[in-house]
Tab-separated table of C-alpha atoms in Angstrom:
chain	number	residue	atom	x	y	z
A	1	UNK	CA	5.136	-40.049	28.370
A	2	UNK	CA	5.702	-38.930	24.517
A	3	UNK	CA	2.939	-36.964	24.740
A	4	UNK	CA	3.971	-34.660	27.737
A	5	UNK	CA	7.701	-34.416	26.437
A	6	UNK	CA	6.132	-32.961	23.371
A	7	UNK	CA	4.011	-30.540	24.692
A	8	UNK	CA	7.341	-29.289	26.958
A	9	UNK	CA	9.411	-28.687	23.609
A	10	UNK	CA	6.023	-26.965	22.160
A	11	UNK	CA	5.763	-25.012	25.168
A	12	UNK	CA	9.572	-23.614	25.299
A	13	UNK	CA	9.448	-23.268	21.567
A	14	UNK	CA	6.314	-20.840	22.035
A	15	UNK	CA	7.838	-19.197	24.874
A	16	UNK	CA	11.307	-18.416	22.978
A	17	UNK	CA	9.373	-17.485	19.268
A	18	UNK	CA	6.807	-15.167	21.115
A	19	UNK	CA	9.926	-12.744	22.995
A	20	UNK	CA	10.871	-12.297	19.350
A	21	UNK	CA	7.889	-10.137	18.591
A	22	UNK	CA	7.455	-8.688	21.900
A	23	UNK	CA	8.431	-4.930	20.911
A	24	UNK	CA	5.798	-4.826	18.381
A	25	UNK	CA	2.928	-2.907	19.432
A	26	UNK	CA	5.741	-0.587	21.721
A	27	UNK	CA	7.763	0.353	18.533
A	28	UNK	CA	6.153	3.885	18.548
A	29	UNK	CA	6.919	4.156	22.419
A	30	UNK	CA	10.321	3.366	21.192
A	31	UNK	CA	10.752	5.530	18.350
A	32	UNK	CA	9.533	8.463	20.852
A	33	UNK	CA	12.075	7.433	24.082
A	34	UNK	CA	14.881	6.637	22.082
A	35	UNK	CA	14.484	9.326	19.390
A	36	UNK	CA	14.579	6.227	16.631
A	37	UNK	CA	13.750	7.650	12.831
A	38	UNK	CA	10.868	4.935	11.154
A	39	UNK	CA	13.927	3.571	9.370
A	40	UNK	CA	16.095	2.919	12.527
A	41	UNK	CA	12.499	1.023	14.183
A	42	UNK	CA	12.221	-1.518	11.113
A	43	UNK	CA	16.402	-1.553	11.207
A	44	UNK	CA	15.696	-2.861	15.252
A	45	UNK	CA	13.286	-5.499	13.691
A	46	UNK	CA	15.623	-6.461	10.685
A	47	UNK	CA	18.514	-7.098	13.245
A	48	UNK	CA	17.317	-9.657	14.760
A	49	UNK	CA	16.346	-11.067	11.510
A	50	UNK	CA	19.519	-10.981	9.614
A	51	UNK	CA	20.842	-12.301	13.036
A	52	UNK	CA	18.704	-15.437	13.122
A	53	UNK	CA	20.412	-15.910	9.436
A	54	UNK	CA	23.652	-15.740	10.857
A	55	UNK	CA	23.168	-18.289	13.796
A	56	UNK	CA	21.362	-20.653	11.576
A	57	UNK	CA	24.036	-20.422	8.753
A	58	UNK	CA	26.978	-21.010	11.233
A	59	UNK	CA	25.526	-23.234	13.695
A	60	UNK	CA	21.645	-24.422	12.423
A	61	UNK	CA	23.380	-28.402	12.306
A	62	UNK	CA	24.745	-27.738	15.989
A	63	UNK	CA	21.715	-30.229	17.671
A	64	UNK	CA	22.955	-32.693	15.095
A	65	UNK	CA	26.165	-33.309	16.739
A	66	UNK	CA	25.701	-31.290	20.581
A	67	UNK	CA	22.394	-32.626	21.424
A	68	UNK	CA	18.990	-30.908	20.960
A	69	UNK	CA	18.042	-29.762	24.557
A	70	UNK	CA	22.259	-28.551	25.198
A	71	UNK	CA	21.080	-26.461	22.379
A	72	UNK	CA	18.071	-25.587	23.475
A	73	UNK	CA	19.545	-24.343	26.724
A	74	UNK	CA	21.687	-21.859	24.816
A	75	UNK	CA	18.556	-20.526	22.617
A	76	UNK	CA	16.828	-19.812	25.868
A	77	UNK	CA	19.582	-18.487	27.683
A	78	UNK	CA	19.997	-15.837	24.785
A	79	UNK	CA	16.374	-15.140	25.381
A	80	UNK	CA	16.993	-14.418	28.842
A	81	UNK	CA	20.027	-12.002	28.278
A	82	UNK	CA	18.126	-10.356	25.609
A	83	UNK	CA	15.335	-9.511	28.546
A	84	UNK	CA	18.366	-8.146	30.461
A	85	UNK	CA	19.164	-5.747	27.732
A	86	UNK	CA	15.824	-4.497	27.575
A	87	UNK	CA	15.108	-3.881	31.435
A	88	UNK	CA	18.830	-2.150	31.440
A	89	UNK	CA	18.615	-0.271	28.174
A	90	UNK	CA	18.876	2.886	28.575
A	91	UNK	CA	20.140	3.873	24.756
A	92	UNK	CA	19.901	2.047	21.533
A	93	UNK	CA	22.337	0.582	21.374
A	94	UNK	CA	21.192	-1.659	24.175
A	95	UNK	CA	18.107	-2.170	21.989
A	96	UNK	CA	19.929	-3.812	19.151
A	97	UNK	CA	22.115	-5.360	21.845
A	98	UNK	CA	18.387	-7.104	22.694
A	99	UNK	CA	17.565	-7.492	19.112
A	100	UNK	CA	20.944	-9.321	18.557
A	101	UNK	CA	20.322	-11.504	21.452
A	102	UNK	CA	16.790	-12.633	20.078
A	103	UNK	CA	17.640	-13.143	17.071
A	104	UNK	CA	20.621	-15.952	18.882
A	105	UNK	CA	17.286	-17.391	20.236
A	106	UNK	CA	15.548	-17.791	17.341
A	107	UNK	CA	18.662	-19.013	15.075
A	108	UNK	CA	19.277	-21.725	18.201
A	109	UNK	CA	15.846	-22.740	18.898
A	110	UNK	CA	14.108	-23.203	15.324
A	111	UNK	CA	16.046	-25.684	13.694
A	112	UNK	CA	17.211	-27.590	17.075
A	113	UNK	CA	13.203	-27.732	18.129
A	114	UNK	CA	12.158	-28.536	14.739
A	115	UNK	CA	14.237	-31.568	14.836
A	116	UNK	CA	13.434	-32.396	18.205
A	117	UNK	CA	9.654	-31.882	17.985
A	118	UNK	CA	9.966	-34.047	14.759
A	119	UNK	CA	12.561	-36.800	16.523
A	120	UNK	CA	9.633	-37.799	19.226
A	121	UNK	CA	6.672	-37.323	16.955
A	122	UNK	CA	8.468	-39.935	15.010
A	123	UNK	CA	6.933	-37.912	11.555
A	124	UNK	CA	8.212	-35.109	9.627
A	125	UNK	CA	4.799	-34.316	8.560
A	126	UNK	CA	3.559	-34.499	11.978
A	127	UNK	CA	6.921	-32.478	13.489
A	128	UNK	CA	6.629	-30.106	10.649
A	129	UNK	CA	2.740	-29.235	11.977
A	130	UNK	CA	3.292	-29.543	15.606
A	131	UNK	CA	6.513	-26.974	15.395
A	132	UNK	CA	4.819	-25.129	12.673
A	133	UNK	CA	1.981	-24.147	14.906
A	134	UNK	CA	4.151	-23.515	17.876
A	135	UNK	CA	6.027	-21.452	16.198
A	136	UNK	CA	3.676	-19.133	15.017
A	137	UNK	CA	1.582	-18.892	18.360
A	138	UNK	CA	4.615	-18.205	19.914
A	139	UNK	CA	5.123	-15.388	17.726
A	140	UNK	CA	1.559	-14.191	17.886
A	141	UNK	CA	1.342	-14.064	21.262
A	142	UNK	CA	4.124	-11.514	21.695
A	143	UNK	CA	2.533	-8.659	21.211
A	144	UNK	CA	-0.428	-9.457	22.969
A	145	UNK	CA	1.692	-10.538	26.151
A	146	UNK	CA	3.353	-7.417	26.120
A	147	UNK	CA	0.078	-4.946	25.665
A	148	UNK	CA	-1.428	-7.175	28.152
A	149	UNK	CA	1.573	-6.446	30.957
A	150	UNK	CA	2.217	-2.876	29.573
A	151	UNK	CA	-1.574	-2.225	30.240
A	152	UNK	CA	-1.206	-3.767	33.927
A	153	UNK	CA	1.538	-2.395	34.933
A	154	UNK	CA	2.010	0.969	32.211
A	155	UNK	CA	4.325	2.923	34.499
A	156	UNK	CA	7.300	0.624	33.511
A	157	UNK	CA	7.472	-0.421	29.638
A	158	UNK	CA	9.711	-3.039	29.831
A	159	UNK	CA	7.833	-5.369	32.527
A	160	UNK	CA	7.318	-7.717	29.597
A	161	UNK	CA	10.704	-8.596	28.918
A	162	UNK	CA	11.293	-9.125	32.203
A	163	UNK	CA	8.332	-11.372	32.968
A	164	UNK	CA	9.659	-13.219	29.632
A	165	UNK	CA	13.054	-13.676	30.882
A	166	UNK	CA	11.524	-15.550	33.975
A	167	UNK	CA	9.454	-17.761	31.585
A	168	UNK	CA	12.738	-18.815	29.746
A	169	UNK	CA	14.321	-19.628	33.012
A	170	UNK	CA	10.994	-22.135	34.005
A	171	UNK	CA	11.032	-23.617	30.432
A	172	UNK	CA	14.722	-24.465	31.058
A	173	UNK	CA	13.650	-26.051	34.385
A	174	UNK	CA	11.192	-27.948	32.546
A	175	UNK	CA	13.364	-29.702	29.719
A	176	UNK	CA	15.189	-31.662	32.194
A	177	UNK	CA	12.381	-33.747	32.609
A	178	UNK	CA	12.814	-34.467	28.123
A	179	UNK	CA	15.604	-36.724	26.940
A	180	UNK	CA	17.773	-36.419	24.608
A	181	UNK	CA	16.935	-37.925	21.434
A	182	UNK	CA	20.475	-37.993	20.089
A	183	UNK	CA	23.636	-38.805	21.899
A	184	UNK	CA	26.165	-35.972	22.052
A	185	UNK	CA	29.412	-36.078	19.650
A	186	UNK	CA	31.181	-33.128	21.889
A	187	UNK	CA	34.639	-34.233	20.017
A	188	UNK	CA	33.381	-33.276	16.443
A	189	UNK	CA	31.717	-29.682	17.573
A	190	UNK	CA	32.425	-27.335	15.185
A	191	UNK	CA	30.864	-24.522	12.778
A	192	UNK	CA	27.655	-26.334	11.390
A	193	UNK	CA	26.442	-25.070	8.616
A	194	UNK	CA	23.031	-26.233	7.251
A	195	UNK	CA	22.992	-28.650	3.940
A	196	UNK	CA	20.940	-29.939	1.976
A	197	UNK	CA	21.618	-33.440	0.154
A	198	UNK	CA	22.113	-33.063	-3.502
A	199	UNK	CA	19.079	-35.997	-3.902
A	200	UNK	CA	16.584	-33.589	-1.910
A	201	UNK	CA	17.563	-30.678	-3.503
A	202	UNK	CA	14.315	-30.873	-5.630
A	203	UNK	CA	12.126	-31.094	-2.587
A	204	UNK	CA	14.301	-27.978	-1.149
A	205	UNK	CA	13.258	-25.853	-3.889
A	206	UNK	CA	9.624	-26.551	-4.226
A	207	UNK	CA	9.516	-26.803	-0.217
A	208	UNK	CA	11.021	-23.443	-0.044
A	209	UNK	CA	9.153	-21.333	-2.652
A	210	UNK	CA	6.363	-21.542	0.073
A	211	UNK	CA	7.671	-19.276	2.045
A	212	UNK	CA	7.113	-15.753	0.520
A	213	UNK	CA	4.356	-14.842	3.316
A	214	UNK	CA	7.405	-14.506	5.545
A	215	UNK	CA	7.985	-11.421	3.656
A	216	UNK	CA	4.656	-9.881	4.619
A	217	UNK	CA	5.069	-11.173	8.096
A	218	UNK	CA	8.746	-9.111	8.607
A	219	UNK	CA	7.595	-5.730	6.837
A	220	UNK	CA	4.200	-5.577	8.414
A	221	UNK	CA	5.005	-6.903	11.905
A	222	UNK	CA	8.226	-4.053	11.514
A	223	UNK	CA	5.923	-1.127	10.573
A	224	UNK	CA	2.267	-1.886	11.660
A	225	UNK	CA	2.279	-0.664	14.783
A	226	UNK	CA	3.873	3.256	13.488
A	227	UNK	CA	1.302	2.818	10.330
A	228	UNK	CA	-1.329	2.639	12.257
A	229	UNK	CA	-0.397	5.494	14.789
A	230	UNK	CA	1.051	8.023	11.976
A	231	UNK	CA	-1.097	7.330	9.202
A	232	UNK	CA	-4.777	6.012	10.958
A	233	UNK	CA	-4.049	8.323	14.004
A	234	UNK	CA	-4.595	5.344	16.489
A	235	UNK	CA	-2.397	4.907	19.446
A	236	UNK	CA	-4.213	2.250	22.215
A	237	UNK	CA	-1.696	-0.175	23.110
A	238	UNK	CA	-4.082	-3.169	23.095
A	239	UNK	CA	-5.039	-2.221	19.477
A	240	UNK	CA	-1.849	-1.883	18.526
A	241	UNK	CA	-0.957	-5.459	20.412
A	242	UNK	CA	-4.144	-6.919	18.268
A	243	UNK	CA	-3.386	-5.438	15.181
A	244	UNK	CA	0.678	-7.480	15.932
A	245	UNK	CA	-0.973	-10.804	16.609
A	246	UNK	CA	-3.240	-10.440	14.057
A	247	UNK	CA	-0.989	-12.265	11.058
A	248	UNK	CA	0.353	-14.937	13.453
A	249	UNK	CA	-3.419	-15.860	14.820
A	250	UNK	CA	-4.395	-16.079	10.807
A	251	UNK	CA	-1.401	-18.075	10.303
A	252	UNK	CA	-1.820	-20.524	12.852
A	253	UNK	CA	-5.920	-21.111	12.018
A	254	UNK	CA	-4.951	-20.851	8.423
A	255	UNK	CA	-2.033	-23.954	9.199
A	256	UNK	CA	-4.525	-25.639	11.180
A	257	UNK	CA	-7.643	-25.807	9.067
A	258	UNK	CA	-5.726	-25.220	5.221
A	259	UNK	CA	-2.328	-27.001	4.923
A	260	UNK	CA	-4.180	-29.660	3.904
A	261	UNK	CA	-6.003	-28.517	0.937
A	262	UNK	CA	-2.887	-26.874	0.347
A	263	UNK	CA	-1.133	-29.345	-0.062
A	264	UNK	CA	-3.209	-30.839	-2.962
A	265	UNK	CA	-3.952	-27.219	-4.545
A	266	UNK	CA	-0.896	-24.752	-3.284
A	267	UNK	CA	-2.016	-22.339	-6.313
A	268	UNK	CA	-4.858	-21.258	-4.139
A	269	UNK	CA	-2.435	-20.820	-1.111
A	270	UNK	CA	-0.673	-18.483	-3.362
A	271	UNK	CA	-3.342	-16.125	-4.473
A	272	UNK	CA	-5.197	-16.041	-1.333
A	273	UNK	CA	-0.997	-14.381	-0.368
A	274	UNK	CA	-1.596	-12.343	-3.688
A	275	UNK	CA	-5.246	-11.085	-2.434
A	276	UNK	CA	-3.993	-10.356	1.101
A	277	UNK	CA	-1.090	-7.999	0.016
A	278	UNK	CA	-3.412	-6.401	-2.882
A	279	UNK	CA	-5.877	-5.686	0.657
A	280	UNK	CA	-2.656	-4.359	2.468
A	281	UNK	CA	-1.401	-2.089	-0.394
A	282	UNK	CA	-4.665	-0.711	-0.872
A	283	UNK	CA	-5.414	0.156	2.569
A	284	UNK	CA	-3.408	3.438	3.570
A	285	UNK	CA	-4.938	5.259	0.359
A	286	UNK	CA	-8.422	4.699	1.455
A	287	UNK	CA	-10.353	7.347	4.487
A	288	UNK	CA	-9.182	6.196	7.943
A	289	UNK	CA	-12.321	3.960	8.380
A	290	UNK	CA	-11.636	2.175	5.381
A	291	UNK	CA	-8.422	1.562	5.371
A	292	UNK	CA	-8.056	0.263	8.800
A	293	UNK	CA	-10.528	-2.029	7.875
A	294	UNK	CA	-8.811	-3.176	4.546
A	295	UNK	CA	-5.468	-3.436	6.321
A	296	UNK	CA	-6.527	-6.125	8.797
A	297	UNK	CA	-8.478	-8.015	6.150
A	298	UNK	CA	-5.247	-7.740	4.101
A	299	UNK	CA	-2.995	-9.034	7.067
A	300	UNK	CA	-5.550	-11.894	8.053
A	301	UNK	CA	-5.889	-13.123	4.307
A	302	UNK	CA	-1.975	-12.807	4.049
A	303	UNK	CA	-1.426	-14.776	7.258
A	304	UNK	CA	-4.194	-17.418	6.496
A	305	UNK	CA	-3.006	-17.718	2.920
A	306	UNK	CA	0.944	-18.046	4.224
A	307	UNK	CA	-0.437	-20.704	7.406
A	308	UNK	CA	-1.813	-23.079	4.636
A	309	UNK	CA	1.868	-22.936	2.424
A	310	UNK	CA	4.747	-22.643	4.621
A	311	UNK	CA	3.908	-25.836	6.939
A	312	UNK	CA	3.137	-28.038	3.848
A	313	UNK	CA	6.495	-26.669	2.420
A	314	UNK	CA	8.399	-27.875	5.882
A	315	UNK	CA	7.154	-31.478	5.431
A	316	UNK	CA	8.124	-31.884	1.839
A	317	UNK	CA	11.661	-30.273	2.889
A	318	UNK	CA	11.933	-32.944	5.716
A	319	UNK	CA	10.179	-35.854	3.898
A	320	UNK	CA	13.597	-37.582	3.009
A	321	UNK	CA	16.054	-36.296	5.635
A	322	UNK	CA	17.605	-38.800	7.920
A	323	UNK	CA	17.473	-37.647	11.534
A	324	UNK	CA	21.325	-37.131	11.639
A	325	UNK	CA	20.764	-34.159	8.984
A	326	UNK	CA	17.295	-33.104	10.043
A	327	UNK	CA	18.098	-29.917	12.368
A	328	UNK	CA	21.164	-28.970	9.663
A	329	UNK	CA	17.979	-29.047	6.817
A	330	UNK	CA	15.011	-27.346	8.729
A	331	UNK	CA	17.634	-24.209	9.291
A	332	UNK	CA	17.970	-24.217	6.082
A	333	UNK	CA	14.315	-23.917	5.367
A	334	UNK	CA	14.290	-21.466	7.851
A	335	UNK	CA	17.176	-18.950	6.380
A	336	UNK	CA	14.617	-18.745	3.831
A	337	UNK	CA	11.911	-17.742	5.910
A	338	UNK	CA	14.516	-15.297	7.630
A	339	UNK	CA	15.399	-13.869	4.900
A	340	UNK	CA	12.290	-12.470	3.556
A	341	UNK	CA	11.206	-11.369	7.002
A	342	UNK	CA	14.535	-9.214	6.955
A	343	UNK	CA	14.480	-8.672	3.811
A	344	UNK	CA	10.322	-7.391	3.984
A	345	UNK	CA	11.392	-5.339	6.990
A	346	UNK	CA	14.929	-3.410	5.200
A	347	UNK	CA	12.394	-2.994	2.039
A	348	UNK	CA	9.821	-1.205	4.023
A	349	UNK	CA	12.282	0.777	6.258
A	350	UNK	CA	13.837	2.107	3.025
A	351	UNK	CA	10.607	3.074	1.138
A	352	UNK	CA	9.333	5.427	4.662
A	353	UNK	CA	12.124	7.365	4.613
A	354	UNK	CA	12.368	7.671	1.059
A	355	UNK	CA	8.720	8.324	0.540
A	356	UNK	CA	6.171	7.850	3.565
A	357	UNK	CA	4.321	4.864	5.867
A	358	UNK	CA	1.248	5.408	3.683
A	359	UNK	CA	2.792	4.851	-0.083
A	360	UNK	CA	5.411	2.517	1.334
A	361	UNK	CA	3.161	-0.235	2.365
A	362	UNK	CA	1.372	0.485	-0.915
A	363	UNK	CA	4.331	-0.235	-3.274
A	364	UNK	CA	5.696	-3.161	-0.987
A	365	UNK	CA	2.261	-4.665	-0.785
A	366	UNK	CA	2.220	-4.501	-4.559
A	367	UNK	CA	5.386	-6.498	-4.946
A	368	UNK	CA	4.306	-8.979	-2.988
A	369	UNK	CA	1.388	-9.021	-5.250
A	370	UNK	CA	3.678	-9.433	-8.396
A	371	UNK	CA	5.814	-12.164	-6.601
A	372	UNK	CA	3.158	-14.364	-5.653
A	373	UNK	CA	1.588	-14.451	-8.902
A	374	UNK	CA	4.731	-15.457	-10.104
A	375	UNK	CA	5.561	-17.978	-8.181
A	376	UNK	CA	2.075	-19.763	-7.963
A	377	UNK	CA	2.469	-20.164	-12.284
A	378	UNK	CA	5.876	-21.992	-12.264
A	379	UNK	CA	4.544	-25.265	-10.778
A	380	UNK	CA	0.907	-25.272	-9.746
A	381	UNK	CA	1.455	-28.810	-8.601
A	382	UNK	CA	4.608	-28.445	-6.388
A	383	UNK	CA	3.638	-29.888	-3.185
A	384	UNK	CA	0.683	-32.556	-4.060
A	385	UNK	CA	3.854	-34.872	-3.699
A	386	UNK	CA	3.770	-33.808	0.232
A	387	UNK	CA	0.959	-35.744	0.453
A	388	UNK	CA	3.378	-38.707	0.062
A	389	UNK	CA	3.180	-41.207	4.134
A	390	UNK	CA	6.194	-40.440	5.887
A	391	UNK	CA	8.726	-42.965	6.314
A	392	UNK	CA	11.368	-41.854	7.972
């Protein structure tokens, strides 16, 4: 039944997205086995970001013409090497060797689940939310899955990964019980990258401006977990799996309750982003109560604020696309999304070891200030047109 077959794809989508954030609350655990500098940790996130660019520049259309669940496969087999890497690593350079391997994952699975969410909902509006909100708890639930096993079992570190890597393998299992929703075009396989049609590059733009709170996401899911140990002098591992989650839970309550006023009013989506990093760049020049305080606000605000935008900018993206160029267009949504969260994380490496944690997250919290009040002024009415019925 539809139903069932959707809740599968949701299920492996969530189980792929959340072994991307995994290392999150064990970064400091890392920095201090692996003798990594603050800039190397947000360089480990940043990897895998810039490498999810990469696989959805080259291959984010490969669903179009291999199939969505042959694709799908290859995402989760990526995610099952990348657990390999971990339990094995005994350097780092078998830590970016991980890194790399999620990031194949994620480039594989967002597009090609996307589409295939979207091809048995038989809506892009409904695709875009179901997918939306898988992928985010899927990434939220990362770092609590790992503090939860790291807790239970703390004399080995990388249980997690491992327990993950299982998960990928029963996920697999389960898609053979989902059909394909496009028939295979093996012949024609080649380098895929994602387009956009020149008649929905309008939507594209407006669509895609909604994405800035991936930039928060990628510099504070890069450096939370060493903020709060350095500079608030906090080191449980449950905390610091809380304090992970913490943006992806607001995200996904803020998609699931907001994107629809958004939708009609996406200049409040904006500066609710705007208030959230102003909360976040505050924070680490306040007394440790304080600013622990103001730093969560900040991330929840920033999360809720992003969970009402990006979703509503997915569906106007998709509203035109024929299914034949749907995975090829929702990777290229997403290599905007990718792009800040590298981009957020490189930004914030940089200003630590130039300055410090504490006046790094200050200054980058301040510039996504400056950018979001920019960008909520140029068209205050961008994505009332999402409210449009799909037809597709």
């Amino acid at each position: 039944m539809p139903a069932g077959r959707i809740l599968i794809l949701l299920f492996g989508y969530a189980v792929a997205m959340g072994g991307t954030t995994m290392p999150t609350p064990i970064y400091p655990w890392l920095q201090q086995a692996y003798d990594l500098s603050t800039a190397a940790s947000t360089q480990l996130f940043a990897v895998y970001a810039l490498c999810v660019l990469c696989v959805l520049i080259l291959f984010g259309s490969l669903s179009d013409t291999l199939g969505r669940r042959t694709v799908l496969w290859l995402g989760l087999a990526a995610a099952v090497g990348s657990g390999a890497c971990y339990v094995l690593a005994d350097g780092a350079s078998l830590l970016f060797t991980a890194r790399i391997l999620s990031g194949v994952c994620a480039g594989l699975v967002t597009g090609t689940a996307t589409a295939y969410i979207t091809d048995l909902a038989g809506s892009s509006v409904r695709g875009a939310g179901l997918s939306s909100a898988a992928n985010m708890i899927g990434l939220g639930s990362g770092p609590i899955f790992t503090a939860l096993i790291a807790t239970v079992l703390p004399g080995w570190m990388m249980a997690p990964f491992a327990l993950h890597a299982v998960l990928c393998c029963l996920c697999a299992g389960l898609l053979l019980s989902v059909p394909e929703t496009l028939v295979a075009r093996w012949p024609s396989v080649s380098l895929s990258f994602p387009r956009v049609p020149r008649a929905s590059l309008g939507d594209f733009m407006r669509g895609g401006s909604m994405t800035l709170g991936f930039a928060v996401m990628g510099g504070c899911t890069a450096l939370s977990a060493i903020l709060i140990v350095r500079a608030f002098g906090l080191d449980q591992i449950w905390l610091l799996g809380a304090v992970g989650s913490l943006i992806f839970a607001a995200t996904a309550l803020g998609q699931r309750f907001g994107a629809r006023y958004a939708a009609a009013h996406p200049r409040c989506g904006f500066l609710g982003l705007a208030g959230g990093a102003a909360l976040i760049a505050a924070a680490p020049q306040w007394p440790t109560g304080a600013a622990l305080a103001c730093y969560l606000l900040g991330l929840a605000l920033a999360g809720a604020s992003h969970g009402m935008l990006f979703p509503t900018g997915l569906a106007i993206v998709l509203r035109s696309i024929q299914p034949r160029q749907r995975a090829g267009v929702s990777s290229a949504f997403w290599v905007l999304g990718y792009a800040l969260t590298a981009l957020g994380a490189l930004v914030l490496g940089w200003l630590s070891t130039a300055l410090d944690e504490r006046w790094a997250i200050t200054l980058f919290g301040g510039a996504v200030l400056l950018t979001a009040l920019a960008v909520q002024g140029r068209d205050p009415r961008a994505s009332r047109t999402s409210k449009t019925t799909e037809h597709n």
